[in-house]
């Protein structure tokens, strides 16, 4: 109990220390700017001890929104030489310099939680709502341009799961020959064995250079990007976020918006089956250029429960994967199936456990009625942090820390653990 109270204090101290005045950095050295989905989860953590600050985290993110509704994955509120690619390489942004790609749209779901816990925040909700809706419209326009009801990403960084093996085969189509020389900064802070490879980095930078060459014209990017993959993680997160945005629209009496959003929820429910892979018996990302499913079972595959999809046969297949993986590792949910030959327990999104993904899987399973499975994921998350501290990610086999320390979103997820996990 005492150790828990100490961890609580540490978690709050991390959020305060990573606070740059209205927004948080994910980690002070490796990620010294504001990141999109990190901020959403961080708001949840702040809400446990400072509600005003929680809303501000999201409001600051939306202060960087472009006129067309786009919300960037990084906002460069101040300079910092510790990260590459910085604002000069991206050449993007309106009111403030930003990146030119987005990130998993979890914000509407988090805002709904903030509002449920604090109905006195109605004015703040009402101010944010049109901004959230504009962002979702941007997604419908530029990330689901084939009207399939899924999210098609244009960059591995956009998925938030940077080096997942799902991007390896589609990524081979990216020509890296013309990439101007650059110096990575991540590997000067962290062990390269925990980070994406040089080839992967070259592909990331090539896609940044390509986007910049279009002036970040997302219609052109969607038509010509060499990388266009329907990401299972973003697709599930967006479906859930649309359900939550719909609930917010109804609460605010925004009936026209509610009807519009409901139409998109229905479309996603009809279309998302395109991402079911019969061979893998799993939800999997799919390359839209070749049509090929990735075949990888990743932690994102289990977000179908978070998305609120109900399909007994598919749910049973996912729960069978869950049981199998649960016997292979001590801590759920590894970012890649441990039976996959490419599984690496310390290399970023090829094995390690991420607290924020566990938060969504755990709550998704519980809400879907798979209470025991959900409780295990949430309990494993707490156990990992209790054991190893507030790291970026964790080795699923023994709980060893990996990546950066004093991580904001890990601290936030610790603070919002449920009563059963305490
Ligand atoms: C890495 C992660 C991404 C996260 C960012 C900041 O790029 O893959 O999900 O948002 O770091 O923490």
Tab-separated table of N, CA, C and O and ligand atoms in Angstrom, residues 26 31 35 37-38 103 157 160-162 195 348-349 354 392 407 409, ligand 1:
chain	number	residue	atom	x	y	z
A	26	UNK	N	5.843	14.084	-23.858
A	26	UNK	CA	5.775	12.670	-23.467
A	26	UNK	C	6.949	12.263	-22.583
A	26	UNK	O	6.798	11.484	-21.645
A	31	UNK	N	11.212	13.032	-26.436
A	31	UNK	CA	10.042	13.604	-27.127
A	31	UNK	C	9.711	14.970	-26.536
A	31	UNK	O	8.758	15.113	-25.772
A	35	UNK	N	2.688	15.773	-28.271
A	35	UNK	CA	2.240	14.701	-29.167
A	35	UNK	C	0.738	14.505	-29.009
A	35	UNK	O	0.221	14.572	-27.884
A	37	UNK	N	-1.828	11.886	-29.472
A	37	UNK	CA	-2.581	10.923	-28.644
A	37	UNK	C	-1.988	10.789	-27.257
A	37	UNK	O	-2.685	10.441	-26.318
A	38	UNK	N	-0.705	11.142	-27.116
A	38	UNK	CA	-0.144	11.194	-25.757
A	38	UNK	C	-0.940	12.187	-24.911
A	38	UNK	O	-1.303	11.912	-23.761
A	103	UNK	N	-2.448	11.445	-35.836
A	103	UNK	CA	-2.209	10.278	-34.967
A	103	UNK	C	-3.545	9.662	-34.577
A	103	UNK	O	-4.604	10.230	-34.867
A	157	UNK	N	4.285	6.532	-38.531
A	157	UNK	CA	4.203	7.349	-37.315
A	157	UNK	C	2.755	7.746	-37.007
A	157	UNK	O	2.412	8.005	-35.867
A	160	UNK	N	0.871	5.570	-34.593
A	160	UNK	CA	1.318	5.555	-33.199
A	160	UNK	C	2.084	4.286	-32.851
A	160	UNK	O	2.586	4.154	-31.741
A	161	UNK	N	2.163	3.344	-33.795
A	161	UNK	CA	2.879	2.082	-33.554
A	161	UNK	C	3.976	1.981	-34.609
A	161	UNK	O	3.926	1.184	-35.541
A	162	UNK	N	4.963	2.840	-34.418
A	162	UNK	CA	5.897	3.220	-35.472
A	162	UNK	C	6.503	2.065	-36.277
A	162	UNK	O	6.487	2.085	-37.489
A	195	UNK	N	15.026	0.550	-30.579
A	195	UNK	CA	14.456	1.550	-31.487
A	195	UNK	C	14.252	0.970	-32.891
A	195	UNK	O	14.812	-0.076	-33.227
A	348	UNK	N	10.567	-1.912	-29.257
A	348	UNK	CA	9.511	-0.948	-29.533
A	348	UNK	C	8.174	-1.599	-29.839
A	348	UNK	O	7.602	-2.223	-28.951
A	349	UNK	N	7.663	-1.512	-31.043
A	349	UNK	CA	6.330	-2.074	-31.320
A	349	UNK	C	6.418	-3.474	-31.918
A	349	UNK	O	5.516	-3.909	-32.625
A	354	UNK	N	2.603	-1.784	-24.039
A	354	UNK	CA	2.388	-0.338	-23.896
A	354	UNK	C	1.155	-0.114	-23.011
A	354	UNK	O	0.072	-0.637	-23.305
A	392	UNK	N	8.502	3.853	-20.968
A	392	UNK	CA	7.734	3.968	-22.212
A	392	UNK	C	6.994	2.660	-22.501
A	392	UNK	O	5.830	2.672	-22.898
A	407	UNK	N	7.790	8.583	-18.297
A	407	UNK	CA	6.890	8.800	-19.429
A	407	UNK	C	5.515	9.282	-18.974
A	407	UNK	O	4.877	8.664	-18.132
A	409	UNK	N	2.444	9.396	-20.417
A	409	UNK	CA	1.205	8.621	-20.546
A	409	UNK	C	1.219	7.368	-19.685
A	409	UNK	O	0.162	6.893	-19.267
B	1	LIG	C1	6.547	7.143	-30.417
B	1	LIG	C2	5.344	6.217	-30.279
B	1	LIG	C3	4.073	7.046	-30.421
B	1	LIG	C4	4.071	8.163	-29.397
B	1	LIG	C5	5.363	8.986	-29.431
B	1	LIG	C6	5.487	9.923	-28.247
B	1	LIG	O1	6.641	7.701	-31.662
B	1	LIG	O2	5.401	5.192	-31.210
B	1	LIG	O3	2.944	6.237	-30.274
B	1	LIG	O4	2.983	8.998	-29.588
B	1	LIG	O5	6.482	8.144	-29.416
B	1	LIG	O6	5.363	9.222	-27.038
